[in-house]
mmCIF file of C-alpha atoms in Angstrom:
data_model
loop_
_atom_site.group_PDB
_atom_site.id
_atom_site.type_symbol
_atom_site.label_atom_id
_atom_site.label_comp_id
_atom_site.label_asym_id
_atom_site.label_seq_id
_atom_site.Cartn_x
_atom_site.Cartn_y
_atom_site.Cartn_z
ATOM 1 C CA MET A 22 -0.374 -126.587 -10.837
ATOM 2 C CA ARG A 23 -1.315 -123.157 -11.901
ATOM 3 C CA LEU A 24 -1.804 -120.374 -9.692
ATOM 4 C CA GLU A 25 -4.424 -117.706 -10.316
ATOM 5 C CA TYR A 26 -4.904 -114.811 -7.835
ATOM 6 C CA THR A 27 -8.300 -113.172 -7.175
ATOM 7 C CA GLU A 28 -8.649 -109.387 -7.664
ATOM 8 C CA ARG A 29 -8.390 -109.110 -3.930
ATOM 9 C CA GLN A 30 -5.289 -110.503 -3.781
ATOM 10 C CA ASN A 31 -3.884 -108.872 -6.735
ATOM 11 C CA LYS A 32 -4.797 -105.518 -4.848
ATOM 12 C CA PHE A 33 -3.067 -106.816 -1.491
ATOM 13 C CA ARG A 34 -0.201 -107.274 -3.486
ATOM 14 C CA THR A 35 0.161 -104.149 -5.047
ATOM 15 C CA GLU A 36 -0.488 -102.155 -1.652
ATOM 16 C CA ILE A 37 2.392 -104.269 -0.042
ATOM 17 C CA ARG A 38 4.542 -103.659 -2.936
ATOM 18 C CA GLU A 39 3.989 -100.029 -2.825
ATOM 19 C CA TRP A 40 4.360 -99.564 0.777
ATOM 20 C CA LEU A 41 7.603 -101.443 0.704
ATOM 21 C CA ALA A 42 8.892 -99.077 -2.268
ATOM 22 C CA ASP A 43 8.345 -96.156 0.041
ATOM 23 C CA ASN A 44 9.555 -97.589 3.224
ATOM 24 C CA VAL A 45 12.489 -100.109 2.911
ATOM 25 C CA PRO A 46 15.687 -98.786 4.303
ATOM 26 C CA LYS A 47 17.830 -97.492 1.049
ATOM 27 C CA GLN A 48 21.117 -98.583 2.794
ATOM 28 C CA PRO A 49 20.958 -102.234 4.510
ATOM 29 C CA LEU A 50 20.728 -102.575 8.220
ATOM 30 C CA GLN A 51 23.711 -103.935 10.148
ATOM 31 C CA SER A 52 23.368 -107.580 11.265
ATOM 32 C CA PHE A 53 21.036 -107.871 14.207
ATOM 33 C CA ASP A 54 23.768 -110.086 15.748
ATOM 34 C CA THR A 55 25.090 -106.815 16.806
ATOM 35 C CA GLU A 56 24.010 -104.346 19.581
ATOM 36 C CA GLU A 57 23.289 -101.497 16.905
ATOM 37 C CA GLY A 58 22.114 -103.881 14.520
ATOM 38 C CA PHE A 59 19.555 -105.144 16.862
ATOM 39 C CA ARG A 60 18.506 -101.659 17.530
ATOM 40 C CA GLN A 61 17.996 -100.762 14.137
ATOM 41 C CA HIS A 62 15.789 -103.757 13.300
ATOM 42 C CA ARG A 63 13.573 -103.124 16.193
ATOM 43 C CA ASP A 64 13.147 -99.674 14.400
ATOM 44 C CA TRP A 65 12.297 -101.512 11.725
ATOM 45 C CA GLU A 66 9.574 -103.568 13.342
ATOM 46 C CA HIS A 67 8.080 -100.396 14.658
ATOM 47 C CA LYS A 68 8.072 -99.147 11.197
ATOM 48 C CA LEU A 69 6.351 -102.128 9.877
ATOM 49 C CA ASN A 70 3.631 -101.996 12.614
ATOM 50 C CA SER A 71 3.143 -98.712 11.683
ATOM 51 C CA GLY A 72 1.666 -99.772 8.549
ATOM 52 C CA ARG A 73 -0.052 -102.801 10.157
ATOM 53 C CA TRP A 74 2.554 -105.016 8.238
ATOM 54 C CA SER A 75 4.680 -106.614 11.162
ATOM 55 C CA ALA A 76 1.763 -109.397 11.804
ATOM 56 C CA VAL A 77 -0.542 -109.571 8.787
ATOM 57 C CA THR A 78 -2.155 -112.889 9.728
ATOM 58 C CA TRP A 79 -3.244 -111.887 13.114
ATOM 59 C CA PRO A 80 -6.699 -110.619 13.735
ATOM 60 C CA GLU A 81 -7.247 -106.895 13.514
ATOM 61 C CA PRO A 82 -7.751 -105.996 17.384
ATOM 62 C CA LEU A 83 -4.407 -107.629 18.263
ATOM 63 C CA GLY A 84 -2.363 -105.312 15.425
ATOM 64 C CA GLY A 85 -2.804 -107.517 12.502
ATOM 65 C CA ARG A 86 -4.867 -107.487 9.244
ATOM 66 C CA GLY A 87 -6.478 -110.765 9.685
ATOM 67 C CA VAL A 88 -5.304 -111.975 6.192
ATOM 68 C CA ASP A 89 -5.410 -115.777 5.249
ATOM 69 C CA LEU A 90 -2.402 -117.909 4.711
ATOM 70 C CA ILE A 91 -2.388 -117.172 0.844
ATOM 71 C CA GLU A 92 -2.334 -113.464 1.152
ATOM 72 C CA TRP A 93 0.748 -114.096 3.589
ATOM 73 C CA LEU A 94 2.393 -115.872 0.909
ATOM 74 C CA ILE A 95 2.006 -112.980 -1.355
ATOM 75 C CA PHE A 96 2.978 -110.559 1.493
ATOM 76 C CA GLU A 97 6.294 -112.694 2.015
ATOM 77 C CA GLU A 98 7.015 -112.954 -1.838
ATOM 78 C CA GLU A 99 6.939 -108.945 -1.854
ATOM 79 C CA TYR A 100 8.668 -108.750 1.192
ATOM 80 C CA TRP A 101 11.783 -110.606 -0.132
ATOM 81 C CA ARG A 102 11.746 -109.127 -3.588
ATOM 82 C CA ALA A 103 11.886 -105.730 -2.138
ATOM 83 C CA HIS A 104 14.974 -106.907 -0.053
ATOM 84 C CA ALA A 105 13.579 -105.863 3.243
ATOM 85 C CA PRO A 106 15.304 -106.217 6.420
ATOM 86 C CA LEU A 107 15.347 -109.699 8.282
ATOM 87 C CA ARG A 108 12.744 -110.091 10.944
ATOM 88 C CA VAL A 109 14.700 -109.854 14.466
ATOM 89 C CA ASN A 110 11.214 -110.902 16.096
ATOM 90 C CA GLN A 111 10.377 -113.875 14.085
ATOM 91 C CA ASN A 112 10.742 -116.163 17.069
ATOM 92 C CA GLY A 113 7.896 -114.220 18.579
ATOM 93 C CA ILE A 114 5.631 -112.963 15.658
ATOM 94 C CA PHE A 115 5.787 -116.809 13.578
ATOM 95 C CA LEU A 116 6.541 -119.167 16.260
ATOM 96 C CA LEU A 117 5.246 -117.977 19.897
ATOM 97 C CA ALA A 118 2.243 -115.859 18.549
ATOM 98 C CA PRO A 119 0.272 -118.749 16.774
ATOM 99 C CA THR A 120 0.888 -121.015 19.985
ATOM 100 C CA LEU A 121 -0.531 -118.053 21.937
ATOM 101 C CA MET A 122 -3.553 -117.845 19.711
ATOM 102 C CA GLU A 123 -4.082 -121.564 20.243
ATOM 103 C CA TYR A 124 -3.051 -122.114 24.060
ATOM 104 C CA GLY A 125 -2.859 -118.758 25.600
ATOM 105 C CA THR A 126 -5.340 -117.257 27.930
ATOM 106 C CA GLU A 127 -7.238 -113.981 26.437
ATOM 107 C CA GLU A 128 -5.319 -111.934 29.350
ATOM 108 C CA GLN A 129 -2.061 -113.276 27.786
ATOM 109 C CA LYS A 130 -3.043 -112.366 24.164
ATOM 110 C CA GLN A 131 -3.936 -108.851 25.047
ATOM 111 C CA ARG A 132 -0.719 -108.701 27.313
ATOM 112 C CA PHE A 133 1.834 -110.038 24.774
ATOM 113 C CA LEU A 134 0.680 -109.851 21.319
ATOM 114 C CA PRO A 135 0.028 -106.236 20.833
ATOM 115 C CA ARG A 136 3.880 -105.178 22.116
ATOM 116 C CA MET A 137 5.202 -108.271 20.435
ATOM 117 C CA ALA A 138 3.546 -106.880 17.057
ATOM 118 C CA ALA A 139 5.101 -103.365 17.867
ATOM 119 C CA GLY A 140 8.465 -104.677 18.167
ATOM 120 C CA ASP A 141 8.321 -103.445 21.754
ATOM 121 C CA ASP A 142 9.297 -106.974 23.171
ATOM 122 C CA ILE A 143 11.331 -108.965 21.167
ATOM 123 C CA TRP A 144 11.637 -112.748 21.915
ATOM 124 C CA ALA A 145 14.267 -115.667 22.176
ATOM 125 C CA GLN A 146 13.803 -119.405 22.262
ATOM 126 C CA GLY A 147 14.684 -121.488 25.391
ATOM 127 C CA TRP A 148 14.372 -125.105 24.119
ATOM 128 C CA SER A 149 18.048 -126.521 24.046
ATOM 129 C CA GLU A 150 20.066 -127.731 26.843
ATOM 130 C CA PRO A 151 23.629 -128.853 27.241
ATOM 131 C CA GLY A 152 22.150 -132.486 27.346
ATOM 132 C CA ALA A 153 18.933 -131.709 25.488
ATOM 133 C CA GLY A 154 19.394 -130.318 21.917
ATOM 134 C CA SER A 155 17.492 -131.915 19.270
ATOM 135 C CA ASP A 156 15.722 -134.175 21.780
ATOM 136 C CA MET A 157 13.749 -131.903 24.049
ATOM 137 C CA ALA A 158 12.263 -134.766 26.079
ATOM 138 C CA ALA A 159 15.713 -134.767 27.867
ATOM 139 C CA ILE A 160 14.793 -131.396 29.018
ATOM 140 C CA ARG A 161 16.076 -131.174 32.717
ATOM 141 C CA CYS A 162 16.125 -127.493 33.459
ATOM 142 C CA LYS A 163 13.552 -127.085 36.486
ATOM 143 C CA ALA A 164 10.606 -124.955 37.128
ATOM 144 C CA ILE A 165 9.257 -125.893 40.554
ATOM 145 C CA ARG A 166 6.067 -124.147 41.851
ATOM 146 C CA GLU A 167 6.400 -122.394 45.087
ATOM 147 C CA GLY A 168 2.957 -120.904 45.909
ATOM 148 C CA ASP A 169 2.092 -118.456 42.994
ATOM 149 C CA HIS A 170 5.545 -118.474 41.453
ATOM 150 C CA TYR A 171 7.880 -121.090 39.727
ATOM 151 C CA VAL A 172 11.406 -121.126 40.894
ATOM 152 C CA ILE A 173 13.811 -121.704 37.861
ATOM 153 C CA ASN A 174 17.185 -123.347 38.126
ATOM 154 C CA GLY A 175 19.347 -125.011 35.158
ATOM 155 C CA GLN A 176 20.693 -123.739 31.963
ATOM 156 C CA LYS A 177 19.573 -123.371 28.396
ATOM 157 C CA THR A 178 21.888 -122.944 25.291
ATOM 158 C CA TRP A 179 21.749 -122.093 21.767
ATOM 159 C CA SER A 180 19.072 -119.836 22.645
ATOM 160 C CA THR A 181 18.468 -117.641 19.294
ATOM 161 C CA ARG A 182 18.155 -113.797 19.874
ATOM 162 C CA ALA A 183 18.576 -113.998 23.530
ATOM 163 C CA VAL A 184 21.748 -111.708 23.842
ATOM 164 C CA TRP A 185 19.829 -108.453 23.473
ATOM 165 C CA ALA A 186 16.020 -110.008 23.544
ATOM 166 C CA ASP A 187 13.546 -108.918 26.092
ATOM 167 C CA TRP A 188 11.611 -112.117 26.501
ATOM 168 C CA LEU A 189 11.860 -115.838 26.534
ATOM 169 C CA PHE A 190 9.364 -118.598 25.946
ATOM 170 C CA GLY A 191 10.657 -122.038 26.963
ATOM 171 C CA LEU A 192 10.188 -125.606 28.262
ATOM 172 C CA PHE A 193 10.761 -126.247 31.638
ATOM 173 C CA ARG A 194 10.599 -129.606 34.072
ATOM 174 C CA SER A 195 8.041 -128.884 36.423
ATOM 175 C CA GLU A 196 7.456 -132.209 38.041
ATOM 176 C CA PRO A 197 11.200 -133.111 39.277
ATOM 177 C CA ASP A 198 10.795 -137.131 39.055
ATOM 178 C CA SER A 199 8.939 -137.250 35.748
ATOM 179 C CA VAL A 200 10.786 -138.386 32.211
ATOM 180 C CA ARG A 201 10.929 -137.443 29.044
ATOM 181 C CA HIS A 202 7.738 -135.811 27.471
ATOM 182 C CA HIS A 203 5.806 -135.743 30.754
ATOM 183 C CA GLY A 204 5.831 -133.229 33.795
ATOM 184 C CA LEU A 205 7.152 -130.418 31.332
ATOM 185 C CA THR A 206 5.493 -126.708 31.242
ATOM 186 C CA PHE A 207 5.733 -124.243 29.025
ATOM 187 C CA VAL A 208 6.657 -120.566 30.391
ATOM 188 C CA LEU A 209 7.356 -116.995 29.472
ATOM 189 C CA LEU A 210 9.692 -115.026 31.274
ATOM 190 C CA PRO A 211 11.541 -111.872 30.799
ATOM 191 C CA LEU A 212 15.044 -111.866 30.481
ATOM 192 C CA ASN A 213 15.921 -109.096 33.080
ATOM 193 C CA LEU A 214 14.802 -111.157 35.979
ATOM 194 C CA PRO A 215 17.130 -111.428 39.038
ATOM 195 C CA GLY A 216 19.008 -114.483 38.982
ATOM 196 C CA ILE A 217 19.679 -114.649 35.147
ATOM 197 C CA THR A 218 23.027 -114.830 33.384
ATOM 198 C CA ILE A 219 23.382 -114.664 29.790
ATOM 199 C CA ARG A 220 26.676 -115.549 28.107
ATOM 200 C CA PRO A 221 26.941 -114.882 24.242
ATOM 201 C CA ILE A 222 27.754 -117.606 22.222
ATOM 202 C CA LYS A 223 29.943 -116.551 18.938
ATOM 203 C CA GLN A 224 29.071 -117.853 15.312
ATOM 204 C CA LEU A 225 31.280 -118.863 12.567
ATOM 205 C CA ASN A 226 31.281 -115.035 11.380
ATOM 206 C CA GLY A 227 32.293 -114.026 15.123
ATOM 207 C CA LEU A 228 28.822 -112.519 15.871
ATOM 208 C CA PRO A 229 26.807 -113.651 19.041
ATOM 209 C CA GLY A 230 23.709 -114.879 17.184
ATOM 210 C CA PHE A 231 22.984 -117.268 20.247
ATOM 211 C CA ALA A 232 23.491 -117.414 23.898
ATOM 212 C CA GLU A 233 23.799 -119.716 26.889
ATOM 213 C CA ILE A 234 21.124 -118.635 29.732
ATOM 214 C CA PHE A 235 22.020 -119.563 33.524
ATOM 215 C CA PHE A 236 18.976 -119.651 36.126
ATOM 216 C CA ASP A 237 19.481 -119.401 39.668
ATOM 217 C CA ASN A 238 16.696 -119.613 41.872
ATOM 218 C CA VAL A 239 14.559 -117.225 39.031
ATOM 219 C CA ARG A 240 11.091 -116.631 40.016
ATOM 220 C CA VAL A 241 8.278 -116.427 37.421
ATOM 221 C CA PRO A 242 4.633 -115.627 38.150
ATOM 222 C CA VAL A 243 2.348 -118.715 37.574
ATOM 223 C CA GLU A 244 0.642 -116.428 35.226
ATOM 224 C CA ASN A 245 3.315 -116.632 32.919
ATOM 225 C CA ARG A 246 2.428 -120.363 32.208
ATOM 226 C CA MET A 247 0.777 -121.207 28.974
ATOM 227 C CA GLY A 248 -1.510 -124.218 28.928
ATOM 228 C CA GLU A 249 -1.712 -126.510 31.904
ATOM 229 C CA GLU A 250 1.178 -127.387 34.276
ATOM 230 C CA GLY A 251 2.813 -130.665 33.032
ATOM 231 C CA GLN A 252 1.129 -130.600 29.727
ATOM 232 C CA GLY A 253 4.063 -128.263 28.306
ATOM 233 C CA TRP A 254 5.040 -131.001 25.726
ATOM 234 C CA ASN A 255 1.812 -130.697 23.781
ATOM 235 C CA VAL A 256 2.292 -126.810 23.852
ATOM 236 C CA ALA A 257 5.985 -127.123 22.647
ATOM 237 C CA MET A 258 4.994 -129.308 19.900
ATOM 238 C CA ALA A 259 2.458 -126.999 18.356
ATOM 239 C CA THR A 260 5.450 -124.216 18.482
ATOM 240 C CA ALA A 261 7.459 -126.815 16.632
ATOM 241 C CA GLY A 262 4.980 -127.576 14.260
ATOM 242 C CA PHE A 263 4.753 -123.683 13.188
ATOM 243 C CA GLU A 264 8.592 -123.647 12.983
ATOM 244 C CA ARG A 265 9.210 -126.907 10.588
ATOM 245 C CA GLY A 266 5.748 -126.234 8.864
ATOM 246 C CA LEU A 267 4.919 -122.873 7.073
ATOM 247 C CA MET A 268 5.855 -119.950 9.043
ATOM 248 C CA LEU A 269 9.536 -119.983 9.586
ATOM 249 C CA ARG A 270 10.550 -120.096 6.142
ATOM 250 C CA SER A 271 8.230 -118.989 3.519
ATOM 251 C CA PRO A 272 9.053 -119.731 -0.118
ATOM 252 C CA GLY A 273 9.465 -116.037 -0.988
ATOM 253 C CA ARG A 274 12.720 -116.236 0.795
ATOM 254 C CA PHE A 275 14.091 -119.288 -1.550
ATOM 255 C CA GLN A 276 12.748 -117.614 -4.686
ATOM 256 C CA GLN A 277 14.623 -114.568 -4.064
ATOM 257 C CA THR A 278 17.821 -116.459 -3.428
ATOM 258 C CA ALA A 279 17.189 -118.377 -6.553
ATOM 259 C CA ARG A 280 16.944 -115.245 -8.681
ATOM 260 C CA SER A 281 19.937 -113.775 -7.249
ATOM 261 C CA LEU A 282 21.773 -117.229 -7.991
ATOM 262 C CA VAL A 283 20.840 -117.020 -11.579
ATOM 263 C CA GLU A 284 22.041 -113.031 -11.662
ATOM 264 C CA LEU A 285 25.374 -114.428 -10.392
ATOM 265 C CA TYR A 286 25.828 -117.326 -12.821
ATOM 266 C CA LYS A 287 24.891 -114.708 -15.583
ATOM 267 C CA ALA A 288 27.600 -112.817 -14.465
ATOM 268 C CA GLU A 289 30.120 -115.371 -13.607
ATOM 269 C CA GLY A 290 29.150 -118.716 -15.209
ATOM 270 C CA GLU A 291 30.573 -117.993 -18.767
ATOM 271 C CA LYS A 292 33.857 -117.673 -17.539
ATOM 272 C CA ILE A 293 33.738 -121.435 -15.899
ATOM 273 C CA ASP A 294 34.090 -124.292 -18.081
ATOM 274 C CA ASP A 295 31.773 -126.476 -15.832
ATOM 275 C CA CYS A 296 28.328 -127.732 -16.926
ATOM 276 C CA SER A 297 27.627 -128.972 -13.331
ATOM 277 C CA LEU A 298 27.500 -125.296 -12.280
ATOM 278 C CA ARG A 299 24.905 -124.644 -14.833
ATOM 279 C CA ASP A 300 22.786 -127.627 -13.670
ATOM 280 C CA ALA A 301 23.265 -126.726 -10.050
ATOM 281 C CA VAL A 302 21.568 -123.442 -10.613
ATOM 282 C CA VAL A 303 18.741 -124.858 -12.541
ATOM 283 C CA LYS A 304 18.131 -127.460 -10.049
ATOM 284 C CA SER A 305 18.069 -124.641 -7.340
ATOM 285 C CA TRP A 306 15.697 -122.631 -9.597
ATOM 286 C CA MET A 307 13.203 -125.721 -10.039
ATOM 287 C CA ASP A 308 13.463 -126.740 -6.272
ATOM 288 C CA ALA A 309 12.596 -123.138 -4.896
ATOM 289 C CA GLU A 310 9.491 -123.126 -7.271
ATOM 290 C CA ALA A 311 8.326 -126.711 -6.224
ATOM 291 C CA TYR A 312 8.834 -125.428 -2.719
ATOM 292 C CA THR A 313 6.466 -122.658 -3.488
ATOM 293 C CA LEU A 314 3.915 -124.779 -4.989
ATOM 294 C CA SER A 315 4.122 -127.381 -2.304
ATOM 295 C CA THR A 316 3.479 -124.578 0.459
ATOM 296 C CA TYR A 317 0.642 -123.155 -1.549
ATOM 297 C CA ALA A 318 -0.834 -126.650 -1.679
ATOM 298 C CA THR A 319 -0.491 -126.990 1.933
ATOM 299 C CA ALA A 320 -1.823 -123.657 2.724
ATOM 300 C CA ALA A 321 -5.010 -124.525 0.609
ATOM 301 C CA ARG A 322 -5.299 -127.772 2.797
ATOM 302 C CA LEU A 323 -5.227 -125.526 5.839
ATOM 303 C CA ARG A 324 -7.798 -123.245 4.584
ATOM 304 C CA LYS A 325 -10.339 -126.475 4.367
ATOM 305 C CA GLY A 326 -9.648 -126.973 8.171
ATOM 306 C CA GLU A 327 -7.011 -129.529 7.744
ATOM 307 C CA HIS A 328 -3.712 -129.306 9.907
ATOM 308 C CA ILE A 329 -0.152 -129.769 9.499
ATOM 309 C CA GLY A 330 0.957 -133.345 10.791
ATOM 310 C CA PRO A 331 4.474 -135.080 10.636
ATOM 311 C CA GLU A 332 4.938 -133.852 7.087
ATOM 312 C CA ALA A 333 6.315 -130.709 8.570
ATOM 313 C CA SER A 334 9.513 -132.878 8.774
ATOM 314 C CA THR A 335 9.725 -133.200 5.187
ATOM 315 C CA ASN A 336 9.256 -129.588 4.650
ATOM 316 C CA LYS A 337 12.000 -128.689 7.162
ATOM 317 C CA ILE A 338 14.383 -130.946 5.468
ATOM 318 C CA PHE A 339 13.494 -129.782 1.739
ATOM 319 C CA TRP A 340 14.198 -126.036 2.632
ATOM 320 C CA SER A 341 17.428 -126.518 4.945
ATOM 321 C CA GLU A 342 18.963 -128.508 2.279
ATOM 322 C CA LEU A 343 17.783 -126.310 -0.676
ATOM 323 C CA ASP A 344 19.213 -123.146 1.163
ATOM 324 C CA LEU A 345 22.707 -125.100 1.545
ATOM 325 C CA SER A 346 22.751 -126.382 -2.122
ATOM 326 C CA MET A 347 21.906 -122.985 -3.250
ATOM 327 C CA HIS A 348 24.703 -121.141 -1.374
ATOM 328 C CA GLU A 349 27.244 -123.884 -2.138
ATOM 329 C CA ALA A 350 26.522 -123.269 -5.974
ATOM 330 C CA ALA A 351 27.437 -119.360 -5.544
ATOM 331 C CA MET A 352 30.530 -120.085 -3.534
ATOM 332 C CA ARG A 353 31.599 -122.466 -6.538
ATOM 333 C CA LEU A 354 30.623 -119.653 -9.097
ATOM 334 C CA LEU A 355 32.314 -117.060 -7.209
ATOM 335 C CA GLY A 356 35.656 -119.318 -6.787
ATOM 336 C CA PRO A 357 38.394 -117.847 -4.280
ATOM 337 C CA ARG A 358 36.419 -114.595 -3.914
ATOM 338 C CA ALA A 359 33.561 -116.213 -2.174
ATOM 339 C CA GLU A 360 35.705 -116.058 1.017
ATOM 340 C CA LEU A 361 35.970 -112.019 0.829
ATOM 341 C CA LEU A 362 33.238 -109.882 2.682
ATOM 342 C CA ASP A 363 31.247 -107.625 0.811
ATOM 343 C CA THR A 364 33.505 -104.645 2.192
ATOM 344 C CA ALA A 365 36.534 -106.159 1.026
ATOM 345 C CA PRO A 366 38.554 -103.970 -1.521
ATOM 346 C CA ASP A 367 38.411 -106.983 -4.301
ATOM 347 C CA ALA A 368 35.031 -108.154 -3.160
ATOM 348 C CA GLY A 369 33.283 -107.145 -6.473
ATOM 349 C CA ASN A 370 29.603 -108.754 -6.463
ATOM 350 C CA VAL A 371 30.244 -111.311 -3.820
ATOM 351 C CA GLY A 372 27.527 -109.520 -2.168
ATOM 352 C CA HIS A 373 26.294 -111.454 1.145
ATOM 353 C CA TRP A 374 26.714 -115.083 -0.241
ATOM 354 C CA LEU A 375 29.743 -115.726 2.430
ATOM 355 C CA GLU A 376 27.151 -114.676 5.366
ATOM 356 C CA GLY A 377 24.319 -116.546 4.061
ATOM 357 C CA PHE A 378 26.704 -119.625 3.287
ATOM 358 C CA LEU A 379 27.850 -119.682 6.732
ATOM 359 C CA PHE A 380 23.939 -119.196 8.210
ATOM 360 C CA ALA A 381 22.815 -122.255 5.956
ATOM 361 C CA GLN A 382 25.280 -124.652 7.774
ATOM 362 C CA ALA A 383 22.976 -124.343 10.437
ATOM 363 C CA GLY A 384 19.753 -125.127 8.657
ATOM 364 C CA PRO A 385 19.857 -128.956 9.047
ATOM 365 C CA ILE A 386 20.252 -128.491 12.576
ATOM 366 C CA TYR A 387 18.122 -125.628 14.057
ATOM 367 C CA ALA A 388 14.348 -126.224 14.338
ATOM 368 C CA GLY A 389 14.883 -129.750 15.237
ATOM 369 C CA SER A 390 18.007 -131.480 13.428
ATOM 370 C CA ASN A 391 17.496 -133.288 9.976
ATOM 371 C CA GLU A 392 18.422 -136.662 11.600
ATOM 372 C CA ILE A 393 15.599 -136.302 14.281
ATOM 373 C CA GLN A 394 13.064 -135.074 11.214
ATOM 374 C CA ARG A 395 14.194 -138.272 9.087
ATOM 375 C CA ASN A 396 13.343 -140.492 12.077
ATOM 376 C CA ILE A 397 10.027 -138.846 12.774
ATOM 377 C CA ILE A 398 9.013 -139.333 8.872
ATOM 378 C CA ALA A 399 10.413 -143.266 9.025
ATOM 379 C CA GLU A 400 7.962 -143.844 12.228
ATOM 380 C CA ARG A 401 4.890 -141.676 11.548
ATOM 381 C CA MET A 402 4.506 -141.246 8.024
ATOM 382 C CA LEU A 403 6.012 -144.468 6.863
ATOM 383 C CA GLY A 404 5.151 -146.599 9.801
ATOM 384 C CA LEU A 405 8.502 -148.273 9.897
ATOM 385 C CA PRO A 406 9.593 -149.843 13.483
ATOM 386 C CA ARG A 407 11.930 -148.074 15.820
ATOM 387 C CA SER A 408 15.618 -149.262 15.417
#
């Protein structure tokens, strides 16, 4: 497979590269899992939006540039190459926004999308519950309609960005006696409503990247429902498709990690008498390039009007395991120094590998665990019977 870019695409690449060179912060921002870091990343979203780079695939009237998926891939390659900050609003821009454009009313699009693009509203996910993690059909948190409101009671957990986010999108059971994927409704709600309690969950690095959310008779207007009442499963599957398919983890992220891994090997590899490490680095590079080419092929199919199906599950397994293998190779290259924070006196060139390694552990779990994805592949792609 040989990639060739048009004159328009090359011009687009030059434009974003120059803008990023002028605007990416010279000093890394604090983690967005801290209050100050969250504020810094929100400011970065404002900066991106000022150049109309925050949501490039969106239509221009909603704050985007209306670019196609190939140009989006180019944007992502340049973004990661420039070491630009992580996107604190990825739940909104990459997952909820495409769903809103497909299922939302015109009023909802005008109400939510421009503020999302500007970073005025940062969004959290509300999928998992104590008894419904990878199996979303087991959701029990209720949203019962009373007149022109839904009254929500129950609990969500492992809610990404919920500690400091402004809004939450989630799936709730609106028909009390329904089971599995029936009787669920997709609801959007601000996280400052009366009756909401947010309890941070610390990650391995001690920072609260997730939260538990408790709902005690929380009243949400009916106009905050997306899609039809009781049909939320279909809406949520569209969101999950974007999450596991193209939008959550672009190839540019893994290409940059592979480049950094090669540089680390050049600095550390010759000190280590272990050929398997060289093989791990080479394989990481090859897999990152293979993922890139596969994603370009998928984008080309989508441009022809095709859709992402259950093969999104293979995509999710591949990038999550690739992320793990690249960071494991980096840990082996760094040896005992791998456990040092980049601020430690003897840290040297450890960089952010430890933080990335800890985060990579979650990859096979979030966005639908890899065990569930393998079940989907077995049943829907290979036609194997349920066990």
